[in-house]
XYZ file of C-alpha atoms in Angstrom:
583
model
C 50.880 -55.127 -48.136
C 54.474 -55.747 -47.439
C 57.242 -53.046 -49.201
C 54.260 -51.932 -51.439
C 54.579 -48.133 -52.575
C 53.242 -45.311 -54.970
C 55.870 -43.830 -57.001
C 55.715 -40.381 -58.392
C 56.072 -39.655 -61.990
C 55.726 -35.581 -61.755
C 53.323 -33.655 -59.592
C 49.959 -34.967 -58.291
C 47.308 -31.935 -57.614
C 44.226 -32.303 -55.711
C 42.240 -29.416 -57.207
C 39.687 -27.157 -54.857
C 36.550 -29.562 -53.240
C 38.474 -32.585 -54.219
C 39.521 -35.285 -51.811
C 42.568 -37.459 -51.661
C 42.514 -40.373 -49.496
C 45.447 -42.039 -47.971
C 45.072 -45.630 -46.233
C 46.698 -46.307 -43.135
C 50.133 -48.181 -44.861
C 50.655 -46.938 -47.458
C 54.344 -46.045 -48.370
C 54.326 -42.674 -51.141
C 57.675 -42.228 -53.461
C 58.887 -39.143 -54.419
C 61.867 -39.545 -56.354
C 63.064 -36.921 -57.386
C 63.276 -32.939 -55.945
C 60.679 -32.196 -58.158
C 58.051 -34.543 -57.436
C 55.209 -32.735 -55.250
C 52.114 -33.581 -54.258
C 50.417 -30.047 -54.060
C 46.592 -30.021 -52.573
C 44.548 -26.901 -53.220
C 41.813 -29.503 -52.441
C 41.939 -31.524 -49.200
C 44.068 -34.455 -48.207
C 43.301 -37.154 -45.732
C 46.133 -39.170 -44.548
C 45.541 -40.935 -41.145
C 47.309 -43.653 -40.348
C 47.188 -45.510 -36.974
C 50.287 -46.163 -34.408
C 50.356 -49.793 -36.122
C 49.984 -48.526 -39.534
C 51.760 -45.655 -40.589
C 51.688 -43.487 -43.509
C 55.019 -42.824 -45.722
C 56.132 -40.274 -47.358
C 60.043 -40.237 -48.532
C 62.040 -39.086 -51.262
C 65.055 -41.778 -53.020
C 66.724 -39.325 -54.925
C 70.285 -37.801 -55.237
C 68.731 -34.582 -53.724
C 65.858 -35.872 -51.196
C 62.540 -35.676 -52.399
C 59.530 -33.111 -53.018
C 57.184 -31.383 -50.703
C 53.942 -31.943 -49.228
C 52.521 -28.438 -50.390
C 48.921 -27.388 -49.076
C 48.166 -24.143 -50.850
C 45.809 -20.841 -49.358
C 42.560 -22.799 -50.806
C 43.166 -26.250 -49.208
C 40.602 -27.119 -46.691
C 40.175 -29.552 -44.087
C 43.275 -31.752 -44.600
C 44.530 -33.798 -41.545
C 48.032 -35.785 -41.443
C 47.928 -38.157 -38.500
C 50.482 -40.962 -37.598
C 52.677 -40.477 -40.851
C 56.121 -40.096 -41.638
C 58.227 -37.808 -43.712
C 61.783 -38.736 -45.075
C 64.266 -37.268 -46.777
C 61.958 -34.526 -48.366
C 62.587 -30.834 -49.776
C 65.837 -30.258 -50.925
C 66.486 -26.673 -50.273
C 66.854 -24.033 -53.236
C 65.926 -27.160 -55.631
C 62.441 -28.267 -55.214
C 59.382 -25.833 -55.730
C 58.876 -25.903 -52.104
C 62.097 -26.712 -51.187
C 60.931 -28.537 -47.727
C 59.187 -31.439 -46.454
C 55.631 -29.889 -45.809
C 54.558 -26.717 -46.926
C 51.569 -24.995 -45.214
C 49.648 -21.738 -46.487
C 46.158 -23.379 -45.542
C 44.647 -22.408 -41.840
C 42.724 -25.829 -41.562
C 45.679 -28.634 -42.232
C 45.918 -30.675 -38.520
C 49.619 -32.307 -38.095
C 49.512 -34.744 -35.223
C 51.716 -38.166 -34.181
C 53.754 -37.483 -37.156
C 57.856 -37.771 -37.694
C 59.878 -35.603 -39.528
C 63.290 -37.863 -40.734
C 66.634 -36.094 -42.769
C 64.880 -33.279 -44.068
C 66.286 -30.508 -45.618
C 63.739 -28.623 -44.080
C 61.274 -30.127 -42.307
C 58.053 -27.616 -42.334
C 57.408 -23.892 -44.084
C 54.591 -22.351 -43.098
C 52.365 -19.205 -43.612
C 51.881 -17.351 -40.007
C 48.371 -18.756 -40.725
C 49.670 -21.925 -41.312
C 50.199 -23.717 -38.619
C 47.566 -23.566 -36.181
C 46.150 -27.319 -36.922
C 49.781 -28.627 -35.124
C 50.130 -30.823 -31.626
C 53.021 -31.268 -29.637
C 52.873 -35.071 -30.541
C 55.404 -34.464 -33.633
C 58.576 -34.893 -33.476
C 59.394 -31.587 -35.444
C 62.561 -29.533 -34.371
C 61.177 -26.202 -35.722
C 58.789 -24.756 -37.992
C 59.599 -21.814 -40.136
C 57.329 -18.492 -40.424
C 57.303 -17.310 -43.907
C 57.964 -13.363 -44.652
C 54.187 -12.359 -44.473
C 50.850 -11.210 -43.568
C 48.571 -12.836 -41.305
C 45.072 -12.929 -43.599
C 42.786 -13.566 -40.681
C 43.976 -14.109 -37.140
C 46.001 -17.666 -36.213
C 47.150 -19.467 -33.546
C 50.937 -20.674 -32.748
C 50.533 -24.078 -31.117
C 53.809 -25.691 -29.225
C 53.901 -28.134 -32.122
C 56.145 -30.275 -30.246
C 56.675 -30.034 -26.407
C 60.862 -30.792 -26.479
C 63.038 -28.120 -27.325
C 60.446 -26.958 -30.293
C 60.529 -23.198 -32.154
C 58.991 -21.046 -34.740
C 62.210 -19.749 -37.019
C 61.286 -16.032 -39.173
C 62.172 -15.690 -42.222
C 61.323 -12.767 -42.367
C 58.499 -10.077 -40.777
C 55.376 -11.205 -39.598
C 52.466 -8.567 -39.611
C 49.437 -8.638 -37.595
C 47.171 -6.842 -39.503
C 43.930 -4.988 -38.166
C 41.259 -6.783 -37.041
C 43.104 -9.830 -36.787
C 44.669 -11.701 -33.791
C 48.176 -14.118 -33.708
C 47.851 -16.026 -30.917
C 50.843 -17.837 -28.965
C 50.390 -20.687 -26.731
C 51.877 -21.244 -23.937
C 55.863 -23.337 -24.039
C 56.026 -21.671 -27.620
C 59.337 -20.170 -28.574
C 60.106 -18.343 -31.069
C 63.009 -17.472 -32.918
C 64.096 -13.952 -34.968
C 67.385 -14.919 -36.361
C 68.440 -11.780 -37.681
C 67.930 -8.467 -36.837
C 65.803 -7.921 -39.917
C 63.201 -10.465 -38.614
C 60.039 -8.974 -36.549
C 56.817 -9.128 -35.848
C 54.826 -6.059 -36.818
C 51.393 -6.159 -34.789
C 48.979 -3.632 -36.081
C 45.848 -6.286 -34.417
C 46.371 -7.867 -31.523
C 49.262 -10.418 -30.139
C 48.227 -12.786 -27.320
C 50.999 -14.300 -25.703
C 50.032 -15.371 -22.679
C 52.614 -18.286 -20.825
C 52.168 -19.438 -17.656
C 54.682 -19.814 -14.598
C 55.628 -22.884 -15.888
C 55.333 -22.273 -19.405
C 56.792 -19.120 -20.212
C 56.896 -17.991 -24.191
C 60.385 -17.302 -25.212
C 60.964 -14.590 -27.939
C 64.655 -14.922 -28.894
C 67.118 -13.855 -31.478
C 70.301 -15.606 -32.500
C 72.015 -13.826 -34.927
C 75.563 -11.724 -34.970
C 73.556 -8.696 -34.157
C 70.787 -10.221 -32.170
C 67.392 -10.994 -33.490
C 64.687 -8.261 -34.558
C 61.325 -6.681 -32.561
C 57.991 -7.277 -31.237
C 56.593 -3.865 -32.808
C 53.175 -2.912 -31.633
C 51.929 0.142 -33.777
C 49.595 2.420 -33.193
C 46.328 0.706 -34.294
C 47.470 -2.151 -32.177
C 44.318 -2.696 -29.670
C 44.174 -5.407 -26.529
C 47.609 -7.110 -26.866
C 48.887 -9.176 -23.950
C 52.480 -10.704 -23.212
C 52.587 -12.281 -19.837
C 54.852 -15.137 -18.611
C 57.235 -14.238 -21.328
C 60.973 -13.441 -22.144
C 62.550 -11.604 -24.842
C 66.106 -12.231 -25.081
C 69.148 -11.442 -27.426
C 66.692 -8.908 -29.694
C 66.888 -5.104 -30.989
C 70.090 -4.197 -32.101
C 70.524 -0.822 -31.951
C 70.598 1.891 -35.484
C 70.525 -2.150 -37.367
C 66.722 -3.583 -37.067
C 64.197 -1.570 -38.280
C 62.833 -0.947 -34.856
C 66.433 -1.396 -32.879
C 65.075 -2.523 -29.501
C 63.572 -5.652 -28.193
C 59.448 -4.397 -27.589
C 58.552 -1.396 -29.570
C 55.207 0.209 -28.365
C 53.169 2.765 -29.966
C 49.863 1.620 -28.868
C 48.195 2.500 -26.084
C 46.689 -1.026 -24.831
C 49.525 -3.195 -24.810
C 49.205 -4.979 -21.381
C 53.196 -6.478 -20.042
C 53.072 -8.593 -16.795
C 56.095 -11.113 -15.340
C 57.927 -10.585 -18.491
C 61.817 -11.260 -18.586
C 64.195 -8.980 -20.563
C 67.717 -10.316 -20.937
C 71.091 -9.705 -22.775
C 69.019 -7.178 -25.355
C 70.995 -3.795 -26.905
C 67.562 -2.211 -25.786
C 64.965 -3.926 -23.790
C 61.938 -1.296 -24.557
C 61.238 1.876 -26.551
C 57.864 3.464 -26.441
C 55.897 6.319 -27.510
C 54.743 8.459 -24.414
C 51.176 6.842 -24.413
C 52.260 3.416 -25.026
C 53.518 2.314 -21.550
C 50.367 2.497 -19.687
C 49.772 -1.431 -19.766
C 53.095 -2.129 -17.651
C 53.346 -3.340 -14.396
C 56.051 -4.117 -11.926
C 56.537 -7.258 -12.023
C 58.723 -7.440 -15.340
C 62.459 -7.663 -15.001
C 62.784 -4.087 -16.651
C 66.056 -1.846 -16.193
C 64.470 1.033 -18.315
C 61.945 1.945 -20.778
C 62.648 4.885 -23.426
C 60.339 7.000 -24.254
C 60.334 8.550 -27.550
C 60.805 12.161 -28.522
C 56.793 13.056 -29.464
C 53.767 13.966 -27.609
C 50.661 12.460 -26.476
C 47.653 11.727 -28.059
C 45.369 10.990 -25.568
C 45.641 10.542 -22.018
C 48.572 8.022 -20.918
C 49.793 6.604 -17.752
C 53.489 5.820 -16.781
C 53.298 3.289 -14.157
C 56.005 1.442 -12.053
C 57.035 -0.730 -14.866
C 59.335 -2.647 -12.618
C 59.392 -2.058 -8.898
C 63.700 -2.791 -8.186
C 65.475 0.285 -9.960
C 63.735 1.445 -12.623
C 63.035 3.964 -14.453
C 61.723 5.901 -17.776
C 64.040 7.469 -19.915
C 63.323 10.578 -21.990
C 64.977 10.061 -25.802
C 63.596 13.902 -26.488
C 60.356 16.152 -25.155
C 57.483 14.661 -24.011
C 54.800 16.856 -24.662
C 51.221 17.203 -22.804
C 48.831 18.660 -25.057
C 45.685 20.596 -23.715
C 42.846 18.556 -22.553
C 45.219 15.747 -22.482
C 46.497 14.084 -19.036
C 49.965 12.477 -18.345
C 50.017 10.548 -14.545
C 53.071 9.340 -13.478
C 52.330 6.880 -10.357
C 54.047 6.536 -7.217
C 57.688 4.855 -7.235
C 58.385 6.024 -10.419
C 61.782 7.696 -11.586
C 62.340 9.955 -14.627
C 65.645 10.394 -16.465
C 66.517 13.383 -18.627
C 69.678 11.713 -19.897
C 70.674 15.503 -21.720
C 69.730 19.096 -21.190
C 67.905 19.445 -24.120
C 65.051 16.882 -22.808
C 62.183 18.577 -21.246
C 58.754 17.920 -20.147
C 56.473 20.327 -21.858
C 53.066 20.419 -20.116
C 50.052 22.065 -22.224
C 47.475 20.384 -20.847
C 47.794 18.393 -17.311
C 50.510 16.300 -15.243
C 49.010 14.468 -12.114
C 52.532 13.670 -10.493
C 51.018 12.598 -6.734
C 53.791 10.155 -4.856
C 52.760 9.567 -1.606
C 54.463 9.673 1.483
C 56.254 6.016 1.196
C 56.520 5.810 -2.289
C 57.710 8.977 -3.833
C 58.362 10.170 -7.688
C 61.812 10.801 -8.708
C 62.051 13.576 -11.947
C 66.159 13.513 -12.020
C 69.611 14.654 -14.591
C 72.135 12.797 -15.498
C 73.637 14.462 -18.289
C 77.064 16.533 -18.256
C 75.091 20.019 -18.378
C 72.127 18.365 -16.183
C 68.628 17.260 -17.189
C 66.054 19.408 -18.941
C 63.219 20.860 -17.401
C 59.481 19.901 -15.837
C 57.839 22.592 -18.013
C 53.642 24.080 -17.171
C 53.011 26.594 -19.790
C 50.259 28.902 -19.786
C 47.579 26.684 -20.883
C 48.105 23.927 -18.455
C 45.481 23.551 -15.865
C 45.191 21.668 -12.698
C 48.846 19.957 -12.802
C 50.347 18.877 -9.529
C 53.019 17.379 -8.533
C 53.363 16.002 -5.183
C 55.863 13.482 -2.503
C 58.107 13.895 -5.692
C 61.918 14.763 -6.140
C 63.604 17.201 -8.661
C 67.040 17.371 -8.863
C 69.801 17.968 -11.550
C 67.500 19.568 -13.972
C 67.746 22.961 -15.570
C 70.935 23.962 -17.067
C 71.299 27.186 -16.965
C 71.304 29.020 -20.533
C 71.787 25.894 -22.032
C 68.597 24.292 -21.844
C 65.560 25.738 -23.119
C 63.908 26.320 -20.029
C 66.780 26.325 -17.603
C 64.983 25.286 -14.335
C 63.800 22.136 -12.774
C 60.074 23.683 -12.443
C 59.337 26.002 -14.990
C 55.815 27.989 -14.661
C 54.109 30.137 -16.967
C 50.747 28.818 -15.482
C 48.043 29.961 -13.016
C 47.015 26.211 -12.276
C 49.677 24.247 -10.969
C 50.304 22.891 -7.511
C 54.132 21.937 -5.746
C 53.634 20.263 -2.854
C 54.927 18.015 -0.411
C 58.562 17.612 -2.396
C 62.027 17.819 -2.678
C 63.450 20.388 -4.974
C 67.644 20.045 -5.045
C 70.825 20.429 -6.814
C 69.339 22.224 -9.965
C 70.439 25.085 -11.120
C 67.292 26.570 -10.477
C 64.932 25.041 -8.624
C 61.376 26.291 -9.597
C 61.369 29.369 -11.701
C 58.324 31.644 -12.631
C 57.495 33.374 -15.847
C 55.322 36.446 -16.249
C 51.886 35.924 -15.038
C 52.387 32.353 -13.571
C 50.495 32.064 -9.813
C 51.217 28.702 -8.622
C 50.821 27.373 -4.927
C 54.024 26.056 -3.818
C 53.877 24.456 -0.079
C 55.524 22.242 2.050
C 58.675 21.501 0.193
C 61.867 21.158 0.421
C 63.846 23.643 -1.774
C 67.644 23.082 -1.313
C 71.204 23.519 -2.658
C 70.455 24.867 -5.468
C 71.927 28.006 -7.245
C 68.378 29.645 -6.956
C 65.829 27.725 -5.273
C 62.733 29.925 -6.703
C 63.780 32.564 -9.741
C 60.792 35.005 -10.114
C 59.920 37.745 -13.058
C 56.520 36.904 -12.230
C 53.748 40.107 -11.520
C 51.009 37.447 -10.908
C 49.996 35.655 -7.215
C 51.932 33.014 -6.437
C 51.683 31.344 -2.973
C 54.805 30.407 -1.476
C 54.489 29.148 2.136
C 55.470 26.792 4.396
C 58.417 25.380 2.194
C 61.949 24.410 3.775
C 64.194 26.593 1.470
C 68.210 26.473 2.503
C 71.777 25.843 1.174
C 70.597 27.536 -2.306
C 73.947 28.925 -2.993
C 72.526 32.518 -4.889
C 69.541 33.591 -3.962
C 66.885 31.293 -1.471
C 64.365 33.942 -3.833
C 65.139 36.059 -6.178
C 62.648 38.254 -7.708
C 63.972 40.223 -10.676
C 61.006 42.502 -11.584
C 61.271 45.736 -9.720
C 57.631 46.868 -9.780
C 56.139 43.929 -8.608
C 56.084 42.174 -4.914
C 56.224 38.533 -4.107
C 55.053 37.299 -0.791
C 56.820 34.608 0.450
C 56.139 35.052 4.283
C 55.563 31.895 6.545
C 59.020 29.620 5.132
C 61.813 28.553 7.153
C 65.141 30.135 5.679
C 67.509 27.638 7.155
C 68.029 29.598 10.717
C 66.320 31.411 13.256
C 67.185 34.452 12.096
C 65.486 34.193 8.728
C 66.267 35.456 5.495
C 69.460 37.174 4.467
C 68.469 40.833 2.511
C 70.645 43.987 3.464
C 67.297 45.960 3.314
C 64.331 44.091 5.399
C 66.368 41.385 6.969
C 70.073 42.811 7.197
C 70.735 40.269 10.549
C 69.753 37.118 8.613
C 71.656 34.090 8.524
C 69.440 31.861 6.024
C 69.345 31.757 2.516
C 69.772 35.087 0.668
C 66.630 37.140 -0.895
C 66.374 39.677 -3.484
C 64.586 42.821 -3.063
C 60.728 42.989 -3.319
C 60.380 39.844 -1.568
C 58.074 39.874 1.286
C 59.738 37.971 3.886
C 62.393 39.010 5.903
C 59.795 40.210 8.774
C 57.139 37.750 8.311
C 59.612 34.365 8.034
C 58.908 30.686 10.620
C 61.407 30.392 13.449
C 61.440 27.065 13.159
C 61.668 23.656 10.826
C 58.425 23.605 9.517
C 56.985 19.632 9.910
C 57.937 17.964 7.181
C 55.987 14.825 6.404
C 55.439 11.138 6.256
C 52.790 8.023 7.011
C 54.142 5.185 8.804
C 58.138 4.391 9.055
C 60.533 7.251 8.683
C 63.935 8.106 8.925
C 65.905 11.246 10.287
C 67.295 11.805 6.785
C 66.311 15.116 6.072
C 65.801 13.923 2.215
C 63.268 11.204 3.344
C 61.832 13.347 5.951
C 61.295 16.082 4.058
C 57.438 15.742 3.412
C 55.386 18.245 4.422
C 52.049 17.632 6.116
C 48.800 19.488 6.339
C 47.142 20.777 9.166
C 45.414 23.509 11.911
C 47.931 22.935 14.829
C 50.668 24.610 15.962
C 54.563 23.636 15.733
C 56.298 25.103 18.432
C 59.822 25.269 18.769
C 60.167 22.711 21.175
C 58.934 20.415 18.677
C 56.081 19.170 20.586
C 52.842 18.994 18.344
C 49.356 19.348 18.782
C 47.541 16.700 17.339
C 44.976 13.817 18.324
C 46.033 11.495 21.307
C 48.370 8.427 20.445
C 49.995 9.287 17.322
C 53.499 10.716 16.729
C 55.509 12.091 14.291
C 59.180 12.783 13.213
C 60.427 16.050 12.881
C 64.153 16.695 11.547
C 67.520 15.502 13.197
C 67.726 17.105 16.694
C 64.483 16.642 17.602
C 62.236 12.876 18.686
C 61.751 10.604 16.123
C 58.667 8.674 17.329
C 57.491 6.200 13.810
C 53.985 5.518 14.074
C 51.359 4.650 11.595
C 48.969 6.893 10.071
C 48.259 10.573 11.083
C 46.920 13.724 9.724
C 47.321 17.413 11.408
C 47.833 20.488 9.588
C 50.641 23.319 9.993
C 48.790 26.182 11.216
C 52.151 28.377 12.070
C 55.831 27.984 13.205
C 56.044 31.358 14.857
């Protein structure tokens, strides 16, 4: 019993349903680098607190490994110790304990002047407890064969280090536990999840996904048979170098049920990039800036939602495009960049775009030559967008569709929205009829371009400061009837034909307006809390009453509204009348 040890003279092998037991106290030898004890079998070493187990190397380069190959079953370490083992690039193993087993259990052990001290398959290391006293394990470049669980192997400062790509296969599930971290450290390290990924922390116990190399770490990748992943409680810092990692950006998301709640992203080239469908799982109350979205088009039904409620917004890397019978809804409070001219919108099948009247949608430019353009073509059906904003989009002659709104369809609703600062504001192709109410269509060049002979309804709208045409129709057979809008002064329209006294906003010929145009502001429109700021005001609502001039309104007992600057601004909460007429 006292300084008694086994000494290894080469390898010991415990073959497949074979059992090697270890007493509590006993000492093991390994000599030299090359000296292994490799189970394909089982191994049972539990010592006790009193009575350890030992297992050390002596030699000039540390010892062998503890190697537990795919076929070992059932082995349990408890209460052992392991010196001065692996010796890196030397031994077979070249570290201290090697795992590729899913049923070896590590607990109450200490890991002592290894090279390395653990090397483990991704399904290798479930069986671990935070009673080690391991600094890190590393993930070997691989597969998962059936799904596995991460355990925080030990609570102080422990992490996971990849050595290379991790893939979730199908079918299979990688499970993270809470207080887990886990290291990519170098920007060819990620994990590739065509399963599932649960990575659920807690307040308290957030997971940490980190890189640490000269050009960050790697990417959580989430492909397009990914199904039911879940990262909450997390934070992804220092990954997804940009045009370097194979996925350049921190969360890559192609799938359409990855779910991302109270999620940190921090000090990463790119934080996330996702195909149009693969955002619908976000909510806002991740520390987002921005989410890309890549240049492809649905395939299925997708949701953007608020992603992150202080600032932010999606980012189009090229068209988005709606196919028919296909449905993109964008949900109040969100914002969409078109960083360049050339990136559009193109609607085949249906956008539901419905803001509301505290929370509205932003669709906005902020290239050199403006945005691109919100594009319905002919086969779209039932599209709307409401309590939105438009502005900077449409480049004229440089981007493909050169408007903010561009129509070609007989199904699409604009309501209730501000329309500004494009170059055109909505424009309508041959045979589009759209209904386009209660907005406000401002300082544009043109704020509605027509070579439309179909029906469109255009009433009610706020259209001023467009610095061409307030309408311009440019087919000469056809007439468009845009009676009952407000011009930007009492006089109506300008047109040196039907309106020659007008002071508003200029029309073309064969526009139906200049004897048939409001007098007055039409009510503009929002629930609750308002401002005077004609850009927050500017929200038209629905009713049967009359607007007078005076600005008094007709509407049930003890509720107010605002109208613009000049007139009361009474807040109040929730009302509902409908414009009837301003004349």
């Amino acid at each position: 019993a006292d300084g008694f040890y086994y000494q290894l003279l080469g390898d010991v092998i415990v073959p497949e349903n074979t059992t090697l037991s270890i007493a509590p106290n006993v000492a093991v030898n390994f000599p030299y680098y090359d000296r292994d004890i490799i189970v394909n079998g089982t191994l049972d070493a539990q010592g006790t607190s009193a009575m350890p187990i030992r297992f050390y190397g002596s030699g000039q380069y540390n010892g062998g490994s503890l190697a537990f190959n795919k076929t070992s079953s059932g082995s349990t370490i408890a209460h052992a110790r392991l010196d001065s083992l692996g010796t890196f690039g030397l031994s077979a193993y070249d570290v201290a304990m090697y795992i590729d087993s899913t049923t070896v259990n590590v607990s109450n052990t200490m890991f002592n002047n290894n090279i390395v001290d653990v090397k483990a398959s991704a399904n290798g290391v479930s069986g671990f407890n935070n009673t080690n006293s391991l600094n890190n394990i590393q993930i070997l470049n691989n597969s998962l064969y059936t799904s596995a669980t991460w355990p925080d192997a030990d609570a102080d400062g422990f992490y996971y280090e990849l050595l290379g790509d991790v893939t979730v296969p199908e079918n299979a599930t990688l499970t993270i536990e809470p207080n887990v971290a886990v290291n990519f450290p170098y920007h060819t390290r990620d994990i590739i999840v065509n399963g599932t990924l649960d990575a659920k922390g807690t307040r308290v116990m957030p997971i940490r996904f980190y890189g640490s190399g000269q050009y960050n770490g790697g990417s959580l990748a989430f492909n397009k048979t990914s199904s039911g992943s879940t990262i909450t409680h997390a934070r992804l810092d220092s990954l997804g170098t940009f045009s370097l990692s194979d996925y350049d950006v921190a969360m890559y998301i192609d799938s359409t049920t990855v779910n991302v709640s109270n999620t940190t992203f921090n000090n990463n080239i790119v934080d996330v990039k996702a195909s149009a469908n693969g955002v619908s799982g976000f909510n806002n109350t991740n520390s987002l800036n921005n989410i890309q979205i890549l240049n492809n088009s649905l395939y299925t039904s997708a949701t953007w939602p608020d992603a992150d409620a202080d600032g932010f917004y999606y980012e189009l890397l090229g068209d988005v495009t709606v196919p028919e019978n296909a449905t993109l809804t964008i949900e109040p409070n969100v914002a969409v960049n078109f960083p360049y001219h050339t990136r559009d919108i193109i609607v085949n099948g249906t956008l539901d775009a419905q803001g509301n009247t505290t929370d509205s949608i932003r669709f906005y430019g902020s290239g050199q030559y403006n945005g691109g353009s919100i594009v319905f073509n002919n086969t779209s059906a039932g599209s709307v967008i409401s309590h939105a904003v438009v502005e900077q989009l449409g480049t004229f002659s440089s981007s493909t569709y050169d408007a903010g709104i561009w129509i070609a369809s007989t199904d699409v609703i604009i309501k209730n929205s501000s329309i500004r600062n494009n170059i055109r504001g909505i424009y309508l192709q041959e045979g589009s009829a759209p209904i386009i109410r209660y907005n406000l269509i401002r300082d544009n060049n043109y704020g509605i371009d027509v070579i439309s002979s179909g029906t469109p309804l255009i009433e009610y709208n706020d259209i001023l400061n467009n610095s061409n045409f307030g309408l311009r129709n440019s087919l000469a057979n056809s007439t468009v009837n845009a009676c009952n809008n407000w011009w930007g002064d009492p006089t109506g329209p300008y047109n040196a034909t039907s309106n020659p006294a007008g002071l508003g906003d200029m029309i073309s010929d064969n526009v139906l307006a200049g004897n048939c145009f409001l007098l007055c502001v039409p009510i503009l429109t929002l629930t609750g809390n308002i401002t005077d700021n004609p850009y927050q005001a500017h929200l038209f609502l629905i009713s049967d009453g009359i607007v007078p001039n005076a600005g008094m309104v007709d509407f049930k007992a003890g509720q107010t509204i605002s109208l613009l600057p000049g007139f009361t601004v009474e807040p109040q909460v929730d009302f509902s009348i409908e414009i009837g007429n301003c004349n």
